[in-house]
Amino acid sequence: MMLTDKQLETFEREGYVFLESAFSEAEAAMMLSEAMKVYATDREEVWREATGAPRTAFAAHRYNDAFARLGSHPRLVEPVMQLLGEEVYMHQFKVNAKAAFDGDVWQWHQDYGTWQRDDGMPEPRAMNIAVFLDPVTVANGPLMFIPRSHKTGVFDAGHDLETTSYPLWTLDRETVTRLAEDGGIVAPTGPAGSVLLFHGNLVHASPGNISPWNRTIVYLSLCAVSNHIRQFKRKEWIAHRDFTPIQALDDDCLAPLVAAHATQVAAE
Ligand code: SIN
Ligand code: MN
């Protein structure tokens, strides 16, 4: 799947593109049921909130067939290759839960700030492409962006090791205030199956989820192969060290799993 000229223009100007319902409801429902199976394990890659609710499952593309296929899905891999003009590898893969009532905040940050400081990634030639597995609404802790904040490079940040269960290089309030005065704040919402593509330097955050609805989102962080990381401080299942170019699968690669899931639901 390639981006149109208009989508390319939007990405360049705003730092993100929203692709409503890029995946079908059936594809999203199948992956959501797989996410719940992953969260039910006690794998070290599954991180939890203070309450014990799941926060994120790293590297699920390595131990779950549905996420393995999603990690090579042409609707995700091709637009990022198009934008980076090069083959890509998987720098990070995570399934973020933002669980009903318990999902905690993600403070204001830039992902490339972490990739540069912690992983020695040379350039911001990497980005996130996210798939909603639940409907995302204003109520269930949507991702919030400061449009156009990707234009100025990496901002100073402090290493927050305390406020949540996940260490993050976070921006100070003055910087966020100044950027938001210019760009405003948007929270793209939409049905399960929608896709959000955003620049590695785009400033983003998400509030806690006190609604009764989960907000599960899968994030592929795809990096240009020549821009692979040079520093290996984080666990290899958080910042991957396999720089093999991803070979995109066929567009219908999830279909057998969707069919099996439908059969199983019908039998229940
Ligand atoms: C992230 O910024 O990496 C995740 C934020 C979220 O899932 O809300
Ligand atoms: Mn982030």
Coordinates of C-alpha atoms and ligand atoms in Angstrom, one line a residue:
M1 CA 0.0 0.0 0.0
M2 CA 1.5 3.3 -1.0
L3 CA 0.7 6.8 0.3
T4 CA -0.9 9.3 -2.0
D5 CA 0.7 12.6 -2.8
K6 CA -1.8 14.3 -0.5
Q7 CA -0.9 11.9 2.4
L8 CA 2.8 12.5 1.7
E9 CA 2.3 16.2 1.9
T10 CA 0.3 15.9 5.2
F11 CA 3.0 13.8 6.7
E12 CA 5.7 16.2 5.7
R13 CA 3.8 19.2 7.0
E14 CA 2.1 17.8 10.2
G15 CA 4.4 14.9 11.1
Y16 CA 1.7 12.3 10.9
V17 CA -0.9 10.7 8.7
F18 CA -4.1 8.9 9.8
L19 CA -5.4 6.0 7.7
E20 CA -8.9 5.2 8.9
S21 CA -9.9 1.5 8.7
A22 CA -6.7 0.4 6.9
F23 CA -7.4 -3.0 8.4
S24 CA -10.8 -4.6 8.6
E25 CA -12.8 -5.0 11.8
A26 CA -12.3 -8.8 11.4
E27 CA -8.5 -8.4 11.1
A28 CA -8.4 -6.1 14.2
A29 CA -10.7 -8.4 16.2
M30 CA -8.4 -11.4 15.4
M31 CA -5.3 -9.5 16.5
L32 CA -7.0 -8.2 19.6
S33 CA -7.8 -11.8 20.7
E34 CA -4.1 -12.6 20.1
A35 CA -3.0 -9.6 22.2
M36 CA -5.1 -10.8 25.1
K37 CA -3.4 -14.2 24.9
V38 CA 0.0 -12.5 25.0
Y39 CA -1.0 -10.4 28.0
A40 CA -2.1 -13.5 29.8
T41 CA 1.4 -15.0 29.7
D42 CA 4.1 -14.2 32.2
R43 CA 6.8 -13.6 29.7
E44 CA 9.5 -11.1 30.7
E45 CA 8.6 -9.0 27.5
V46 CA 5.2 -8.2 29.0
W47 CA 5.4 -5.1 31.2
R48 CA 2.7 -4.2 33.7
E49 CA 1.3 -1.1 35.4
A50 CA 1.6 -0.8 39.1
T51 CA -1.8 -2.4 39.4
G52 CA -0.7 -5.5 37.5
A53 CA -2.7 -4.6 34.4
P54 CA -0.7 -5.1 31.2
R55 CA 1.1 -1.9 29.9
T56 CA 3.0 -3.2 26.9
A57 CA 4.2 -6.5 25.3
F58 CA 7.5 -6.1 23.5
A59 CA 8.6 -8.2 20.5
A60 CA 5.3 -10.1 20.2
H61 CA 6.2 -10.5 16.4
R62 CA 8.8 -13.1 17.5
Y63 CA 6.5 -15.4 19.5
N64 CA 3.0 -14.9 18.1
D65 CA 2.1 -15.8 14.5
A66 CA -0.5 -13.0 14.0
F67 CA 2.0 -10.4 15.1
A68 CA 4.7 -12.0 13.0
R69 CA 2.5 -11.5 10.0
L70 CA 1.6 -7.9 11.0
G71 CA 5.3 -7.1 11.4
S72 CA 5.8 -7.8 7.7
H73 CA 2.4 -6.5 6.5
P74 CA 2.6 -4.5 3.3
R75 CA 0.0 -2.0 4.5
L76 CA 2.6 -1.0 7.2
V77 CA 6.0 -1.7 5.7
E78 CA 5.5 -0.2 2.3
P79 CA 4.4 3.3 3.3
V80 CA 7.4 3.5 5.7
M81 CA 9.8 2.3 2.9
Q82 CA 8.2 4.9 0.6
L83 CA 8.9 7.7 3.1
L84 CA 12.4 6.6 4.0
G85 CA 13.4 5.6 0.5
E86 CA 15.1 2.4 1.6
E87 CA 14.4 -1.0 3.0
V88 CA 13.5 -1.1 6.7
Y89 CA 14.1 -3.4 9.7
M90 CA 12.1 -3.7 12.9
H91 CA 13.8 -1.6 15.6
Q92 CA 11.0 -2.2 18.1
F93 CA 7.6 -3.9 18.2
K94 CA 5.1 -3.4 21.0
V95 CA 1.5 -4.0 21.8
N96 CA 0.4 -1.3 24.2
A97 CA -2.7 -2.1 26.3
K98 CA -3.8 1.2 28.0
A99 CA -6.2 -1.0 30.0
A100 CA -9.6 0.1 31.0
F101 CA -9.5 2.0 34.4
D102 CA -5.8 1.1 34.9
G103 CA -3.9 2.3 31.8
D104 CA -1.3 4.8 32.9
V105 CA 0.0 7.9 31.1
W106 CA 2.8 8.2 28.6
Q107 CA 4.5 11.5 29.3
W108 CA 5.4 14.0 26.5
H109 CA 8.3 12.7 24.5
Q110 CA 9.9 12.1 21.1
D111 CA 10.7 8.5 20.2
Y112 CA 13.8 9.4 18.3
G113 CA 15.0 11.2 21.5
T114 CA 15.2 7.7 23.1
W115 CA 16.5 5.9 20.0
Q116 CA 19.3 8.4 19.6
R117 CA 20.3 8.7 23.3
D118 CA 19.8 5.0 24.4
D119 CA 20.4 3.1 21.1
G120 CA 22.9 5.3 19.2
M121 CA 20.6 5.6 16.1
P122 CA 22.4 8.0 13.8
E123 CA 19.5 9.9 12.2
P124 CA 15.7 10.2 12.7
R125 CA 15.2 7.9 9.7
A126 CA 12.9 5.7 11.6
M127 CA 9.2 6.0 12.5
N128 CA 6.2 4.5 14.2
I129 CA 3.3 3.0 12.4
A130 CA 0.5 2.1 14.7
V131 CA -2.6 -0.1 14.3
F132 CA -5.7 0.4 16.6
L133 CA -7.0 -3.0 17.8
D134 CA -9.8 -1.3 19.8
P135 CA -11.8 1.8 18.8
V136 CA -9.8 4.8 20.0
T137 CA -12.0 7.6 21.4
V138 CA -11.4 10.8 23.3
A139 CA -12.3 8.8 26.4
N140 CA -9.9 5.9 26.5
G141 CA -6.5 7.5 26.6
P142 CA -5.9 8.4 22.9
L143 CA -2.4 9.2 21.6
M144 CA -2.0 13.0 21.5
F145 CA 0.3 14.7 19.0
I146 CA 1.7 18.3 18.8
P147 CA 1.4 18.8 15.0
R148 CA 4.5 20.1 13.2
S149 CA 6.7 19.5 16.3
H150 CA 8.9 17.1 14.2
K151 CA 10.5 20.0 12.3
T152 CA 13.0 21.2 15.0
G153 CA 15.1 18.1 15.7
V154 CA 15.6 16.6 19.2
F155 CA 14.6 18.7 22.2
D156 CA 16.4 18.5 25.6
A157 CA 14.8 15.9 27.7
G158 CA 15.2 14.4 31.2
H159 CA 15.3 10.6 31.8
D160 CA 12.1 9.8 33.6
L161 CA 12.6 6.5 35.5
E162 CA 9.9 7.1 38.1
T163 CA 6.5 8.3 37.0
T164 CA 5.5 5.2 35.0
S165 CA 6.8 1.6 34.8
Y166 CA 8.6 2.4 31.5
P167 CA 11.8 4.6 31.4
L168 CA 11.4 7.5 28.9
W169 CA 13.2 10.7 27.9
T170 CA 10.5 13.2 28.6
L171 CA 10.2 16.9 27.6
D172 CA 9.8 19.7 30.2
R173 CA 6.6 21.7 30.6
E174 CA 8.0 24.9 29.1
T175 CA 8.9 23.1 25.8
V176 CA 5.6 21.4 25.6
T177 CA 3.8 24.7 26.3
R178 CA 5.7 26.6 23.6
L179 CA 5.3 23.9 21.0
A180 CA 1.5 23.5 21.7
E181 CA 1.0 27.3 21.4
D182 CA 2.3 26.9 17.8
G183 CA 0.9 23.5 16.8
G184 CA -2.0 22.9 19.1
I185 CA -2.7 19.3 20.2
V186 CA -4.6 16.7 18.3
A187 CA -5.8 13.3 19.3
P188 CA -6.6 11.2 16.2
T189 CA -9.5 8.9 17.0
G190 CA -11.2 6.2 15.0
P191 CA -12.4 2.6 14.6
A192 CA -10.4 -0.5 15.3
G193 CA -8.2 -1.2 12.2
S194 CA -7.2 2.4 11.7
V195 CA -3.5 3.2 11.3
L196 CA -1.4 6.1 12.5
L197 CA 2.0 6.8 10.9
F198 CA 4.2 9.4 12.7
H199 CA 7.6 10.9 12.5
G200 CA 10.3 9.8 15.0
N201 CA 10.6 13.4 16.2
L202 CA 6.9 14.2 16.6
V203 CA 6.2 15.1 20.2
H204 CA 3.5 12.9 21.6
A205 CA 1.9 11.6 24.9
S206 CA -1.2 9.9 26.1
P207 CA -3.3 10.4 29.2
G208 CA -4.4 7.7 31.6
N209 CA -7.4 5.6 30.7
I210 CA -10.1 5.8 33.4
S211 CA -12.8 4.7 31.0
P212 CA -14.3 1.2 31.1
W213 CA -12.8 0.5 27.6
N214 CA -9.4 -0.9 26.7
R215 CA -7.3 1.0 24.1
T216 CA -5.0 -1.6 22.6
I217 CA -2.6 -0.3 19.9
V218 CA 0.2 -2.1 18.2
Y219 CA 3.3 -0.1 17.3
L220 CA 5.9 -1.1 14.7
S221 CA 9.0 1.1 14.9
L222 CA 10.6 0.7 11.5
C223 CA 14.1 2.0 10.8
A224 CA 16.0 2.4 7.5
V225 CA 18.5 -0.4 7.3
S226 CA 21.5 1.9 6.8
N227 CA 20.5 3.8 9.9
H228 CA 20.7 0.8 12.2
I229 CA 21.5 1.4 15.9
R230 CA 25.1 1.5 17.0
Q231 CA 24.7 1.1 20.7
F232 CA 23.3 -1.9 22.6
K233 CA 22.4 -0.8 26.1
R234 CA 18.7 -1.9 26.2
K235 CA 17.5 -5.5 26.1
E236 CA 17.6 -6.9 22.6
W237 CA 13.9 -7.5 22.7
I238 CA 13.3 -3.8 23.3
A239 CA 15.8 -2.4 20.8
H240 CA 16.4 -5.1 18.3
R241 CA 19.8 -6.0 16.9
D242 CA 18.7 -7.9 13.8
F243 CA 18.9 -5.5 10.9
T244 CA 17.6 -7.8 8.3
P245 CA 15.4 -6.0 5.8
I246 CA 11.8 -6.9 6.1
Q247 CA 10.3 -8.7 3.1
A248 CA 6.6 -7.6 2.9
L249 CA 4.1 -10.4 2.8
D250 CA 0.9 -10.5 0.6
D251 CA -1.9 -8.1 1.5
D252 CA -4.1 -11.0 2.5
C253 CA -1.5 -12.6 4.8
L254 CA -3.8 -12.3 7.9
A255 CA -6.8 -14.0 6.1
P256 CA -6.2 -17.6 7.4
L257 CA -5.9 -16.4 11.0
V258 CA -9.0 -14.3 10.6
A259 CA -10.9 -17.3 9.3
A260 CA -9.7 -19.5 12.1
H261 CA -10.6 -16.9 14.7
A262 CA -14.2 -16.5 13.2
T263 CA -14.6 -20.3 13.4
Q264 CA -13.5 -20.4 17.0
V265 CA -15.8 -17.5 18.0
A266 CA -18.7 -19.2 16.3
A267 CA -18.1 -22.4 18.2
E268 CA -18.0 -20.6 21.6
Ligands
SIN1 C1 4.4 5.6 23.0 O1 4.5 6.8 23.0 O2 5.4 5.0 22.6 C2 3.1 4.9 23.4 C3 2.0 5.8 23.8 C4 0.7 5.1 23.9 O3 0.6 3.9 23.5 O4 -0.2 5.7 24.4
MN2 MN 6.4 7.2 21.9

